[in-house]
Short mmCIF file of C-alpha atoms in Angstrom, two decimals:
data_model
loop_
_atom_site.label_atom_id
_atom_site.label_comp_id
_atom_site.label_asym_id
_atom_site.label_seq_id
_atom_site.Cartn_x
_atom_site.Cartn_y
_atom_site.Cartn_z
CA MET A 14 75.05 68.98 116.16
CA HIS A 15 77.78 69.98 118.49
CA TYR A 16 75.96 73.43 119.15
CA LEU A 17 73.10 71.70 120.94
CA LYS A 18 75.38 69.94 123.25
CA ARG A 19 76.81 73.45 124.07
CA VAL A 20 73.43 74.82 124.77
CA GLU A 21 72.33 71.75 126.73
CA ASN A 22 75.66 72.34 128.87
CA LEU A 23 74.93 76.14 129.29
CA ILE A 24 71.23 75.38 130.84
CA SER A 25 72.81 72.62 132.87
CA ASN A 26 75.22 75.30 134.26
CA LEU A 27 72.48 77.92 134.82
CA SER A 28 70.12 75.40 136.51
CA SER A 29 73.00 74.38 138.70
CA HIS A 30 74.17 77.93 139.55
CA TYR A 31 70.48 79.05 140.21
CA GLN A 32 69.54 75.84 141.95
CA ILE A 33 66.58 75.11 139.31
CA SER A 34 64.81 71.98 140.12
CA PRO A 35 65.33 69.01 137.85
CA GLU A 36 62.06 68.94 136.63
CA ALA A 37 62.07 72.76 135.65
CA SER A 38 65.57 72.25 134.42
CA GLU A 39 64.28 69.50 131.88
CA LYS A 40 61.44 71.53 130.79
CA ILE A 41 63.47 74.42 129.99
CA SER A 42 66.19 72.00 128.32
CA LEU A 43 63.82 70.32 125.93
CA ALA A 44 62.02 73.66 125.05
CA VAL A 45 65.09 75.42 124.56
CA LEU A 46 66.94 72.75 122.34
CA GLU A 47 63.91 72.61 120.33
CA ALA A 48 63.91 76.26 119.50
CA VAL A 49 67.63 76.32 118.86
CA ASN A 50 67.30 73.32 116.68
CA ASN A 51 64.35 75.00 114.61
CA ALA A 52 66.25 78.14 114.32
CA ILE A 53 69.50 76.16 112.80
CA LEU A 54 67.36 73.85 110.59
CA HIS A 55 64.40 75.99 109.65
CA GLY A 56 65.27 79.42 110.27
CA ASN A 57 68.91 79.62 109.10
CA LYS A 58 68.32 76.67 106.94
CA LEU A 59 71.79 75.34 107.93
CA ASP A 60 73.49 78.43 106.56
CA HIS A 61 77.04 78.58 108.51
CA LYS A 62 77.06 82.12 107.78
CA LYS A 63 73.93 82.82 109.80
CA ASN A 64 74.05 82.95 113.37
CA VAL A 65 71.56 81.73 116.29
CA THR A 66 71.68 83.93 119.37
CA ILE A 67 70.44 82.80 122.53
CA HIS A 68 69.86 85.16 125.74
CA PHE A 69 68.97 84.02 129.22
CA GLN A 70 67.57 86.18 131.89
CA VAL A 71 66.87 84.59 135.52
CA SER A 72 64.96 85.99 138.44
CA LYS A 73 63.67 84.51 141.38
CA ARG A 74 60.26 83.81 139.92
CA CYS A 75 61.13 82.93 136.45
CA ILE A 76 63.85 82.10 133.57
CA SER A 77 63.11 83.49 130.34
CA CYS A 78 65.01 82.62 127.02
CA VAL A 79 65.08 84.45 123.70
CA ILE A 80 66.22 82.57 120.66
CA LYS A 81 66.90 84.64 117.46
CA ASP A 82 67.82 83.35 114.11
CA GLU A 83 68.59 85.34 110.83
CA GLY A 84 66.11 83.40 108.40
CA ASP A 85 63.23 84.67 106.65
CA GLY A 86 60.80 83.99 109.70
CA PHE A 87 57.55 81.85 109.62
CA ASP A 88 54.01 82.16 110.26
CA PHE A 89 53.90 80.76 113.76
CA LEU A 90 49.94 80.90 113.75
CA CYS A 91 49.84 78.29 110.69
CA VAL A 92 51.87 75.75 112.16
CA PRO A 93 49.71 72.42 111.92
CA ASP A 94 48.56 70.77 114.99
CA PRO A 95 50.61 67.34 115.54
CA THR A 96 47.79 66.04 117.43
CA LEU A 97 45.36 65.76 114.42
CA PRO A 98 44.69 62.34 112.96
CA GLU A 99 46.35 63.41 109.57
CA ASN A 100 49.67 64.50 111.37
CA ILE A 101 49.80 62.05 114.02
CA GLU A 102 51.99 59.60 112.40
CA LYS A 103 54.47 62.38 110.82
CA THR A 104 58.03 62.27 112.14
CA HIS A 105 58.04 66.01 112.27
CA GLY A 106 56.39 68.87 113.30
CA ARG A 107 55.97 68.81 116.90
CA GLY A 108 58.79 71.42 117.99
CA VAL A 109 56.43 74.28 118.26
CA PHE A 110 53.66 72.32 120.02
CA LEU A 111 56.37 71.09 122.60
CA MET A 112 57.45 74.45 123.16
CA ASN A 113 54.17 75.71 123.94
CA HIS A 114 53.43 72.70 126.26
CA LEU A 115 56.66 73.19 128.15
CA ALA A 116 56.77 76.89 128.49
CA ASP A 117 54.75 78.96 130.57
CA SER A 118 54.58 81.53 127.74
CA VAL A 119 55.84 81.54 124.20
CA HIS A 120 55.81 84.86 122.48
CA TYR A 121 57.11 85.08 118.67
CA SER A 122 58.35 88.30 116.98
CA ALA A 123 60.18 89.59 114.07
CA GLU A 124 58.06 87.51 111.65
CA GLY A 125 58.93 84.52 113.79
CA ARG A 126 62.48 84.94 113.94
CA HIS A 127 62.61 85.62 117.43
CA VAL A 128 60.94 83.16 120.33
CA LYS A 129 60.94 84.21 123.72
CA MET A 130 59.69 81.25 126.13
CA VAL A 131 59.37 82.24 129.88
CA PHE A 132 59.34 79.34 132.22
CA ASN A 133 57.91 80.02 136.07
CA LEU A 134 60.07 78.58 138.81
#
């Protein structure tokens, strides 16, 4: 998906402009790309008429990112744990888990259509 490459380039440019460490930049990139991919595939269900918006806010202490989709939302409290034995060999279902481990905080709103991730710098 060319949209993901655009997001990756945006994060790279932000990291360079704000002199974010390569380690932090990689964490931000992985988590945000996962969230955007989830918004496109699961939220908007690949509907080209629906949009995904991304908003970054950078301060000296942290960078926050809000990703919004126009889908039906989801119950973020009921996402299966990919580390459980019955899920360990599944090839999908790790995105929310990764986001939670890469970001310093993750908050969902609008019935799961909006996710805000904060990364301490």
